[in-house]
Short mmCIF file of C-alpha atoms in Angstrom, two decimals:
data_model
loop_
_atom_site.label_atom_id
_atom_site.label_comp_id
_atom_site.label_asym_id
_atom_site.label_seq_id
_atom_site.Cartn_x
_atom_site.Cartn_y
_atom_site.Cartn_z
CA MET A 1 8.92 11.59 -30.79
CA SER A 2 10.98 11.54 -27.69
CA SER A 3 11.59 8.36 -25.60
CA ASN A 4 12.64 10.20 -22.63
CA ARG A 5 10.90 9.37 -19.44
CA LEU A 6 10.65 11.74 -16.61
CA VAL A 7 9.90 10.33 -13.38
CA GLY A 8 8.48 13.78 -12.19
CA ARG A 9 5.90 13.97 -15.10
CA SER A 10 2.37 13.09 -13.95
CA VAL A 11 0.42 10.33 -15.24
CA HIS A 12 -2.32 12.43 -16.69
CA ASP A 13 0.42 14.28 -18.62
CA LEU A 14 1.69 11.07 -19.77
CA ALA A 15 -1.61 9.67 -21.05
CA ALA A 16 -2.44 13.16 -22.70
CA ALA A 17 0.95 13.03 -24.60
CA ILE A 18 0.38 9.29 -25.79
CA ARG A 19 -3.25 10.08 -26.70
CA ASN A 20 -2.12 13.29 -28.60
CA GLY A 21 0.92 11.43 -30.46
CA ASP A 22 3.31 13.39 -28.75
CA GLN A 23 4.61 10.32 -26.71
CA SER A 24 4.82 6.77 -28.05
CA SER A 25 3.56 4.31 -25.48
CA LEU A 26 5.81 1.51 -26.88
CA GLU A 27 8.85 3.74 -26.39
CA LEU A 28 7.68 4.59 -22.88
CA VAL A 29 7.30 0.99 -22.16
CA GLU A 30 10.65 0.00 -23.64
CA THR A 31 12.15 2.55 -21.41
CA THR A 32 10.38 1.31 -18.33
CA LEU A 33 11.48 -2.17 -19.29
CA ASP A 34 15.10 -0.91 -19.46
CA ARG A 35 14.86 0.36 -15.94
CA ILE A 36 13.47 -2.59 -14.61
CA ALA A 37 16.52 -4.61 -16.02
CA ALA A 38 18.66 -2.12 -14.74
CA HIS A 39 17.34 -2.29 -11.32
CA ASP A 40 17.20 -6.06 -11.27
CA GLU A 41 19.09 -6.35 -8.04
CA LEU A 42 16.20 -4.71 -6.05
CA ASN A 43 13.96 -7.68 -6.52
CA ALA A 44 11.03 -5.32 -7.20
CA PHE A 45 9.44 -7.65 -9.74
CA ILE A 46 8.28 -11.34 -9.61
CA THR A 47 7.13 -11.45 -13.29
CA VAL A 48 8.08 -8.88 -15.96
CA THR A 49 5.40 -9.02 -18.76
CA ASP A 50 7.44 -7.70 -21.49
CA GLN A 51 6.00 -9.15 -24.43
CA SER A 52 2.17 -8.58 -23.41
CA ALA A 53 3.24 -5.05 -22.29
CA ARG A 54 4.84 -4.27 -25.87
CA GLU A 55 1.69 -5.61 -27.63
CA ARG A 56 -0.55 -3.47 -25.51
CA ALA A 57 1.63 -0.56 -25.75
CA ARG A 58 1.47 -1.17 -29.78
CA LYS A 59 -2.34 -1.09 -29.51
CA ALA A 60 -2.32 2.19 -27.42
CA ASP A 61 -0.38 3.90 -30.08
CA ALA A 62 -2.65 2.58 -32.85
CA ALA A 63 -5.57 3.75 -30.93
CA ALA A 64 -4.03 7.20 -30.64
CA ALA A 65 -3.23 7.32 -34.31
CA ARG A 66 -6.91 6.68 -35.16
CA GLY A 67 -7.98 9.35 -32.63
CA VAL A 68 -9.50 6.77 -30.09
CA ASP A 69 -9.26 7.73 -26.43
CA LEU A 70 -8.44 4.46 -24.31
CA GLY A 71 -9.10 6.27 -21.01
CA PRO A 72 -7.30 8.19 -18.37
CA LEU A 73 -4.39 5.82 -18.31
CA HIS A 74 -4.06 5.58 -22.31
CA GLY A 75 -0.71 3.64 -22.66
CA VAL A 76 0.74 4.29 -19.25
CA PRO A 77 2.95 1.55 -17.73
CA ILE A 78 1.83 0.27 -14.26
CA ALA A 79 2.70 -2.77 -11.89
CA ILE A 80 0.55 -4.96 -10.10
CA LYS A 81 1.09 -6.43 -6.78
CA ASP A 82 1.55 -10.29 -6.93
CA LEU A 83 -0.96 -11.08 -4.22
CA ARG A 84 -4.71 -9.96 -4.72
CA SER A 85 -4.01 -8.31 -8.02
CA ARG A 86 -4.24 -10.96 -10.89
CA LYS A 87 -3.91 -10.87 -14.63
CA ALA A 88 -5.21 -14.00 -16.33
CA GLY A 89 -2.35 -15.95 -18.23
CA ILE A 90 0.18 -14.27 -16.08
CA ARG A 91 2.11 -16.00 -13.28
CA HIS A 92 0.57 -15.43 -9.99
CA THR A 93 2.64 -16.73 -7.04
CA MET A 94 1.37 -14.54 -3.88
CA GLY A 95 5.16 -14.67 -2.88
CA LEU A 96 5.08 -18.63 -2.23
CA ALA A 97 7.82 -20.68 -3.60
CA PRO A 98 5.30 -23.52 -4.10
CA LEU A 99 3.20 -21.37 -6.43
CA ALA A 100 6.44 -20.22 -8.65
CA GLU A 101 4.70 -21.66 -11.77
CA ASN A 102 0.99 -21.04 -10.94
CA ILE A 103 -0.90 -19.12 -13.56
CA ALA A 104 -3.81 -16.83 -12.94
CA GLN A 105 -6.99 -17.87 -14.59
CA THR A 106 -8.94 -14.65 -14.01
CA ASP A 107 -8.38 -10.95 -13.76
CA SER A 108 -8.81 -9.25 -10.49
CA ILE A 109 -11.50 -6.50 -10.48
CA SER A 110 -8.64 -3.83 -10.07
CA VAL A 111 -6.81 -5.10 -13.13
CA GLU A 112 -10.05 -5.12 -14.94
CA ARG A 113 -10.56 -1.36 -14.18
CA LEU A 114 -7.11 -0.18 -14.65
CA GLU A 115 -6.64 -1.97 -18.14
CA ALA A 116 -10.37 -0.68 -19.07
CA ALA A 117 -8.87 2.86 -18.35
CA GLY A 118 -5.93 2.18 -20.83
CA ALA A 119 -3.19 1.04 -18.58
CA VAL A 120 -0.26 -1.31 -19.69
CA ILE A 121 0.91 -3.77 -17.12
CA VAL A 122 4.54 -4.14 -17.15
CA GLY A 123 4.74 -6.82 -14.36
CA THR A 124 3.96 -8.24 -11.00
CA THR A 125 5.71 -6.91 -8.07
CA ASN A 126 7.26 -8.85 -5.09
CA THR A 127 5.64 -9.49 -1.84
CA PRO A 128 6.29 -11.74 1.26
CA ALA A 129 4.67 -15.05 1.07
CA LEU A 130 0.86 -14.46 1.32
CA GLY A 131 1.74 -10.74 2.30
CA HIS A 132 2.25 -11.97 5.79
CA THR A 133 4.61 -9.32 7.05
CA ILE A 134 6.31 -5.82 6.87
CA LYS A 135 9.45 -7.09 5.16
CA THR A 136 9.35 -8.01 1.51
CA ASP A 137 11.51 -11.03 1.65
CA ASN A 138 10.56 -14.52 0.23
CA ARG A 139 12.10 -17.83 -1.02
CA LEU A 140 11.17 -16.88 -4.69
CA LEU A 141 13.36 -13.77 -5.17
CA GLY A 142 14.84 -12.97 -1.73
CA ALA A 143 14.65 -9.49 -0.07
CA THR A 144 13.57 -6.40 -1.58
CA PRO A 145 15.41 -3.37 -0.26
CA THR A 146 14.62 0.30 -0.22
CA PRO A 147 16.52 1.98 -2.96
CA TYR A 148 17.73 4.45 -0.47
CA ASP A 149 19.87 1.89 1.50
CA ARG A 150 20.23 -1.57 -0.03
CA ASP A 151 20.62 -3.23 3.34
CA ARG A 152 17.22 -1.95 4.66
CA SER A 153 13.70 -3.06 3.69
CA ALA A 154 11.35 -1.67 1.20
CA GLY A 155 8.76 -2.45 3.83
CA GLY A 156 5.96 -4.83 3.31
CA SER A 157 3.87 -6.21 1.96
CA SER A 158 3.65 -4.01 -0.89
CA GLY A 159 7.41 -3.57 -1.20
CA GLY A 160 7.92 -4.51 -4.70
CA SER A 161 5.33 -1.94 -5.86
CA SER A 162 6.92 0.91 -3.58
CA VAL A 163 10.48 0.19 -5.16
CA ALA A 164 9.03 0.14 -8.73
CA LEU A 165 7.46 3.56 -8.05
CA ALA A 166 10.51 4.98 -6.30
CA THR A 167 12.91 4.05 -9.15
CA GLY A 168 10.61 4.63 -12.31
CA MET A 169 9.96 1.03 -12.94
CA ALA A 170 6.29 1.86 -13.12
CA ASP A 171 4.06 4.87 -13.15
CA LEU A 172 1.23 3.60 -10.81
CA ALA A 173 1.24 0.35 -8.78
CA THR A 174 -1.50 -1.66 -6.94
CA GLY A 175 -1.01 -2.43 -3.26
CA SER A 176 -3.03 -4.16 -0.41
CA ASP A 177 -3.28 -3.60 3.19
CA ILE A 178 -4.05 -5.60 6.44
CA GLY A 179 -2.07 -3.74 9.00
CA GLY A 180 -0.02 -1.24 6.91
CA SER A 181 1.03 -2.97 3.81
CA LEU A 182 0.27 0.05 1.66
CA ARG A 183 1.49 2.67 4.16
CA VAL A 184 4.60 0.97 5.47
CA PRO A 185 6.46 0.48 2.08
CA ALA A 186 5.28 3.83 1.02
CA ALA A 187 7.09 5.43 4.02
CA CYS A 188 10.39 3.03 3.46
CA CYS A 189 10.50 4.12 -0.12
CA ASN A 190 9.24 7.73 -0.24
CA VAL A 191 6.13 7.29 -2.26
CA ILE A 192 2.48 7.58 -1.45
CA GLY A 193 0.33 4.56 -0.49
CA LEU A 194 -3.50 4.93 0.32
CA LYS A 195 -5.53 2.54 2.26
CA PRO A 196 -9.01 3.44 1.36
CA THR A 197 -12.21 3.00 3.41
CA PHE A 198 -13.29 -0.59 3.49
CA GLY A 199 -15.73 -1.35 0.60
CA LEU A 200 -14.83 1.66 -1.56
CA VAL A 201 -12.29 -0.43 -3.71
CA PRO A 202 -13.96 -3.83 -4.33
CA GLU A 203 -11.80 -6.97 -3.81
CA ARG A 204 -12.71 -10.52 -4.28
CA LEU A 205 -11.02 -13.74 -3.58
CA PRO A 206 -12.45 -16.37 -6.17
CA ALA A 207 -13.29 -18.87 -3.55
CA ASP A 208 -14.12 -16.66 -0.52
CA GLY A 209 -16.16 -13.40 -1.18
CA PHE A 210 -16.60 -12.75 2.55
CA SER A 211 -12.73 -13.18 3.31
CA THR A 212 -11.97 -9.59 4.00
CA HIS A 213 -14.39 -8.62 6.61
CA SER A 214 -12.29 -8.55 9.90
CA PRO A 215 -9.95 -6.78 10.15
CA PHE A 216 -10.38 -4.70 7.24
CA PHE A 217 -8.31 -6.02 4.35
CA VAL A 218 -8.24 -3.51 1.39
CA GLY A 219 -6.67 -2.85 -1.93
CA GLY A 220 -5.64 0.63 -2.84
CA PRO A 221 -3.43 2.84 -5.18
CA MET A 222 0.31 3.49 -4.84
CA ALA A 223 1.95 6.49 -6.78
CA ARG A 224 4.50 9.38 -6.48
CA THR A 225 2.24 12.27 -6.22
CA ALA A 226 -1.16 13.09 -4.75
CA ALA A 227 -2.80 13.69 -8.12
CA ASP A 228 -1.47 10.35 -9.57
CA THR A 229 -2.90 8.89 -6.39
CA ALA A 230 -6.15 10.44 -6.70
CA LEU A 231 -6.41 9.58 -10.40
CA MET A 232 -5.85 5.90 -9.70
CA LEU A 233 -8.35 6.07 -6.93
CA ASP A 234 -10.95 7.55 -9.18
CA ILE A 235 -10.43 4.64 -11.51
CA LEU A 236 -10.58 1.75 -8.78
CA ALA A 237 -13.48 3.10 -6.55
CA GLY A 238 -16.97 2.09 -6.84
CA ARG A 239 -19.38 -0.73 -6.50
CA ASP A 240 -18.79 -4.23 -7.95
CA ASP A 241 -21.43 -6.89 -7.08
CA ARG A 242 -18.89 -9.54 -6.97
CA ASP A 243 -17.61 -8.13 -3.76
CA PRO A 244 -20.38 -8.31 -1.21
CA PHE A 245 -19.00 -5.50 0.74
CA SER A 246 -18.48 -3.21 -2.02
CA VAL A 247 -20.21 0.20 -1.84
CA PRO A 248 -21.06 2.98 -4.43
CA ARG A 249 -18.49 5.59 -4.62
CA PRO A 250 -19.03 9.10 -3.09
CA ASP A 251 -20.10 11.86 -5.50
CA VAL A 252 -16.62 13.34 -5.35
CA ASN A 253 -13.56 13.87 -7.74
CA TYR A 254 -10.53 12.84 -6.00
CA VAL A 255 -8.23 14.70 -8.56
CA ASP A 256 -10.19 17.86 -7.90
CA ALA A 257 -9.71 17.43 -4.23
CA THR A 258 -5.91 17.76 -4.71
CA ASP A 259 -6.33 21.54 -5.64
CA ARG A 260 -7.86 22.36 -2.30
CA PRO A 261 -5.68 25.40 -0.75
CA ALA A 262 -3.72 24.69 2.27
CA ASP A 263 -5.47 27.51 4.29
CA GLU A 264 -8.75 25.42 3.92
CA LEU A 265 -7.23 22.52 5.72
CA SER A 266 -7.66 21.62 9.58
CA VAL A 267 -5.21 18.97 10.93
CA ALA A 268 -5.03 17.14 14.45
CA TYR A 269 -1.57 15.88 14.97
CA SER A 270 -0.57 13.02 17.36
CA PRO A 271 3.29 12.26 17.60
CA ASN A 272 2.59 8.61 18.62
CA LEU A 273 -1.14 7.99 19.35
CA GLY A 274 0.02 7.36 22.93
CA LEU A 275 0.99 3.87 21.83
CA GLN A 276 4.51 3.45 21.42
CA PRO A 277 8.01 5.24 21.65
CA ILE A 278 9.06 7.07 18.57
CA SER A 279 12.70 7.24 17.27
CA PRO A 280 14.11 10.82 17.29
CA ALA A 281 14.66 10.85 13.64
CA VAL A 282 11.04 9.96 12.86
CA ARG A 283 9.71 12.41 15.57
CA GLU A 284 11.85 15.29 13.99
CA THR A 285 11.32 14.62 10.60
CA VAL A 286 7.46 14.23 10.71
CA GLY A 287 7.39 17.20 13.30
CA ALA A 288 9.14 19.38 10.50
CA ALA A 289 6.70 18.29 7.89
CA VAL A 290 3.67 19.23 10.08
CA ASP A 291 5.38 22.46 10.82
CA ASP A 292 5.79 23.09 7.10
CA LEU A 293 2.17 22.22 6.46
CA ALA A 294 1.19 24.75 9.24
CA ALA A 295 3.49 27.61 7.66
CA ALA A 296 1.73 26.84 4.29
CA GLY A 297 -1.60 27.92 5.98
CA ALA A 298 -2.99 24.66 7.42
CA THR A 299 -4.61 24.88 10.88
CA VAL A 300 -2.54 22.26 12.85
CA ASP A 301 -3.16 21.37 16.45
CA THR A 302 -1.36 18.67 18.58
CA VAL A 303 -4.11 16.51 20.20
CA ASP A 304 -4.20 13.56 22.48
CA VAL A 305 -5.92 10.57 21.24
CA SER A 306 -7.81 8.30 23.62
CA LEU A 307 -7.09 4.78 22.83
CA PRO A 308 -7.15 1.35 24.74
CA SER A 309 -3.63 0.53 25.99
CA TYR A 310 -0.99 -0.77 23.56
CA GLU A 311 -1.12 -4.23 25.16
CA GLU A 312 -4.95 -4.55 24.85
CA LEU A 313 -5.32 -3.04 21.27
CA SER A 314 -2.37 -4.92 19.87
CA LEU A 315 -3.68 -8.23 21.22
CA ALA A 316 -7.09 -7.48 19.55
CA TYR A 317 -5.24 -6.78 16.35
CA VAL A 318 -2.83 -9.92 16.56
CA GLU A 319 -5.69 -12.27 17.37
CA GLN A 320 -8.11 -11.08 14.79
CA VAL A 321 -5.57 -10.78 12.01
CA GLY A 322 -4.35 -14.03 13.05
CA VAL A 323 -7.72 -15.69 12.40
CA PHE A 324 -7.96 -13.85 9.01
CA PHE A 325 -4.59 -15.16 7.97
CA SER A 326 -4.91 -18.65 9.26
CA THR A 327 -8.33 -18.76 7.34
CA PHE A 328 -6.80 -17.35 4.19
CA ALA A 329 -3.85 -19.77 4.41
CA GLN A 330 -6.12 -22.75 4.55
CA THR A 331 -8.23 -21.48 1.58
CA ILE A 332 -4.78 -21.27 -0.43
CA ALA A 333 -3.75 -24.67 0.93
CA GLU A 334 -7.00 -26.42 -0.20
CA GLN A 335 -7.05 -24.63 -3.60
CA TYR A 336 -3.31 -25.35 -4.46
CA ASP A 337 -2.82 -28.54 -2.60
CA ILE A 338 -0.19 -27.07 -0.22
CA ASP A 339 0.65 -28.50 3.09
CA PHE A 340 2.10 -25.51 4.89
CA GLU A 341 3.71 -27.71 7.70
CA THR A 342 5.92 -29.37 5.20
CA ALA A 343 5.98 -26.95 2.14
CA ASP A 344 8.94 -24.71 1.17
CA VAL A 345 7.76 -21.70 3.07
CA GLU A 346 9.37 -19.29 5.56
CA GLU A 347 9.12 -20.19 9.14
CA THR A 348 7.50 -16.85 9.72
CA VAL A 349 4.54 -17.81 7.47
CA ARG A 350 4.05 -20.94 9.64
CA SER A 351 4.20 -18.85 12.70
CA THR A 352 1.84 -16.34 11.32
CA ILE A 353 -0.76 -19.18 10.52
CA ALA A 354 -0.36 -20.36 14.02
CA LEU A 355 -1.44 -17.10 15.53
CA GLY A 356 -5.14 -17.70 14.75
CA GLU A 357 -5.33 -21.46 15.22
CA ASP A 358 -6.15 -21.29 19.05
CA THR A 359 -8.27 -18.17 19.09
CA THR A 360 -11.93 -19.02 19.56
CA ALA A 361 -14.70 -17.52 17.60
CA VAL A 362 -16.02 -15.94 21.00
CA ASP A 363 -12.43 -14.51 21.75
CA GLU A 364 -12.19 -12.94 18.27
CA ARG A 365 -15.46 -11.34 18.53
CA ARG A 366 -14.81 -9.97 21.98
CA HIS A 367 -11.84 -7.96 20.82
CA ASN A 368 -14.44 -5.81 19.02
CA ILE A 369 -14.86 -4.19 22.21
CA PRO A 370 -11.44 -2.44 22.36
CA ARG A 371 -11.74 -2.16 18.60
CA THR A 372 -14.90 -0.11 19.22
CA ALA A 373 -13.24 2.08 21.85
CA ALA A 374 -10.30 2.64 19.42
CA TYR A 375 -12.93 3.87 16.78
CA ASP A 376 -14.50 6.23 19.16
CA GLY A 377 -11.20 7.33 20.27
CA ILE A 378 -10.39 8.27 16.71
CA GLN A 379 -13.69 9.77 15.84
CA ASP A 380 -13.28 12.16 18.79
CA ALA A 381 -9.63 13.15 17.60
CA LEU A 382 -10.92 13.82 14.12
CA SER A 383 -13.76 16.23 15.63
CA GLY A 384 -13.36 19.58 14.31
CA TYR A 385 -10.66 18.53 11.86
CA ASP A 386 -10.22 17.38 8.24
CA VAL A 387 -7.51 14.71 9.23
CA LEU A 388 -5.52 13.19 11.87
CA MET A 389 -1.81 12.95 11.25
CA THR A 390 0.93 10.76 12.96
CA PRO A 391 4.13 9.15 11.82
CA THR A 392 3.71 6.09 9.67
CA LEU A 393 6.45 4.16 11.27
CA THR A 394 8.00 4.49 14.72
CA VAL A 395 11.42 3.86 13.29
CA PRO A 396 13.35 4.60 10.12
CA PRO A 397 13.54 1.42 7.35
CA TYR A 398 14.93 -1.63 9.24
CA SER A 399 16.57 -4.79 8.08
CA LYS A 400 15.65 -6.33 4.82
CA GLN A 401 16.06 -10.00 6.07
CA LEU A 402 13.29 -11.83 7.60
CA ASP A 403 15.54 -13.79 9.63
CA GLU A 404 17.12 -10.60 11.37
CA GLY A 405 13.86 -9.71 13.14
CA TYR A 406 12.93 -6.21 14.35
CA PRO A 407 14.48 -3.79 16.83
CA ASN A 408 13.91 -4.37 20.38
CA GLU A 409 14.64 -0.77 21.56
CA ILE A 410 13.11 2.43 20.33
CA ASN A 411 14.40 5.83 21.58
CA SER A 412 16.18 3.76 24.70
CA GLU A 413 12.80 2.11 25.49
CA SER A 414 12.62 -1.73 25.37
CA VAL A 415 9.79 -3.09 23.03
CA MET A 416 8.67 -6.54 22.04
CA GLY A 417 10.50 -6.61 18.73
CA VAL A 418 7.27 -7.33 16.79
CA PRO A 419 5.78 -5.63 13.71
CA THR A 420 3.24 -3.80 15.64
CA ASP A 421 6.15 -1.97 17.59
CA MET A 422 7.54 -0.48 14.39
CA MET A 423 4.35 0.94 12.95
CA LEU A 424 1.24 3.17 13.91
CA THR A 425 -0.76 1.86 10.91
CA TRP A 426 -2.46 -1.38 12.04
CA VAL A 427 -4.83 0.86 14.49
CA PHE A 428 -6.75 2.18 11.39
CA ASN A 429 -7.32 -1.63 9.93
CA LEU A 430 -8.95 -2.20 13.20
CA THR A 431 -11.06 0.95 13.12
CA GLY A 432 -11.77 1.11 9.20
CA HIS A 433 -10.64 4.66 8.72
CA PRO A 434 -9.16 5.48 5.58
CA ALA A 435 -5.36 6.35 5.73
CA ALA A 436 -2.25 7.31 3.66
CA SER A 437 1.44 7.50 4.11
CA ALA A 438 3.14 10.46 2.20
CA PRO A 439 6.81 11.45 2.18
CA ALA A 440 7.70 13.45 5.15
CA GLY A 441 11.41 13.80 4.39
CA PHE A 442 14.74 12.17 5.15
CA SER A 443 16.64 11.13 8.37
CA ASP A 444 20.07 12.78 9.02
CA ASP A 445 21.66 9.59 7.27
CA GLY A 446 19.42 9.70 4.36
CA LEU A 447 16.60 7.29 4.98
CA PRO A 448 13.05 8.11 4.05
CA ILE A 449 10.41 8.88 6.52
CA GLY A 450 6.72 8.78 6.04
CA VAL A 451 3.77 10.63 7.63
CA GLN A 452 0.41 9.08 7.95
CA ILE A 453 -2.82 11.06 7.16
CA ILE A 454 -6.09 9.66 8.40
CA GLY A 455 -9.63 10.54 7.50
CA ARG A 456 -13.08 9.92 8.57
CA ARG A 457 -14.78 6.92 6.67
CA PHE A 458 -14.96 7.85 3.09
CA GLY A 459 -12.85 10.80 3.72
CA GLU A 460 -10.37 10.08 0.99
CA ALA A 461 -10.83 13.58 -0.60
CA ASP A 462 -9.71 15.12 2.66
CA ILE A 463 -6.75 12.90 2.92
CA LEU A 464 -5.59 13.57 -0.78
CA SER A 465 -6.21 17.41 -0.06
CA VAL A 466 -3.70 17.25 2.84
CA VAL A 467 -1.18 15.08 0.92
CA ALA A 468 -1.10 17.37 -1.95
CA ALA A 469 -0.71 20.54 0.43
CA LEU A 470 2.24 18.71 2.08
CA GLU A 471 3.69 18.01 -1.53
CA ARG A 472 3.44 21.67 -2.45
CA ALA A 473 5.08 22.67 1.05
CA ARG A 474 7.83 19.90 0.82
CA PRO A 475 8.35 18.85 -2.87
CA TRP A 476 9.67 15.31 -3.23
CA SER A 477 9.60 14.67 -6.74
CA ALA A 478 13.35 15.92 -7.21
CA GLN A 479 14.36 12.84 -4.85
CA TYR A 480 13.62 10.16 -7.09
CA ASP A 481 16.02 8.47 -9.60
CA GLU A 482 15.56 10.13 -13.08
#
């Protein structure tokens, strides 16, 4: 049996090879662990679960030898983000130095489902403290860079997961998203991150089952290909009564959706949603990707999207997410006896907690008015189309260090130098539309650029169809580290 591991090989094919005895799960895991060790300087993993991964891989091989099918991920190595994803008995830090030795007591719903499908967890991936920003940098490990430029960020907050995928340190990874945390790192690392419709993938904090309601916080799949993303979503999606917001999954096969021909697809394209300036590198690279999708047969039209002003909409997002984060931090503080005023945490954590402290309940609710206007504007833009496409980020990957901040100028226009300037993702956390980031290409200086694909609520199949068509038009598998 060969121990060679090809990054371009699909998860479906890897699981089939293990199931059929043509590939050893243990050898695959050993190769994966070797890659993790070889890329240690990228700080992708907080915890490497080498012993438990080997044990589970041995069981996967033994099951295959007996002719027992463990599921669609039979023996396949995956990574889980060290924030909402938890594995009982494994260190669970949420990127916080004060929780460096904390051990999870329960499995998260996503981990239960992935392991029930046969997956082998090789470790937990890096995240900024409490997932509070779009740079993966913390006092536990330091910064996680994109593997395409070691001085620039992998994005956040699912930066460790995106790096693990881009470098072959895992075949699938979990992520989570409250403003772009699945899609931003996907764009920074040339992989796919899908923010599903709120409720489709169940989530549950042990102490607060209602914590995710506003803005929509969701967990979702990250992968290198459309088909792998679809397979993972097939496993994760569906109702779980522990999550009071979870819903039954639609009667759709997400993997089958990736075979839809390009000439059956219709796309509305907005270069910037009318919100922010876009760097020339992003505009040109995403524009070329959209043109190639059209050349492959898709119907593509440039559209205007009617949204509230950037100032009004970003204030609604910042204050609503600030209330969410402040409440989340207070729950963590009480659960783990952490005083965030004096604890060993980043100053940006304290400033993010402070965002929601002076917002009244009335103010927080009144922000639903511009939020509703944004929802209606996106619905109008989607009318007559399968998806809406935009750039994921307004700029290529930025500095990896938290204390170096964000650009104050984009395309010669001044901006505030805050995370909402850098991305076009947060709008869809306010509206609840599902959205993915997929590779669009590279800038002239070799930096990855992502394109965002947005669908109607529960329109993940349409999104995956477009991601797959784009992948066929502009293949990106050869751009990974083999």
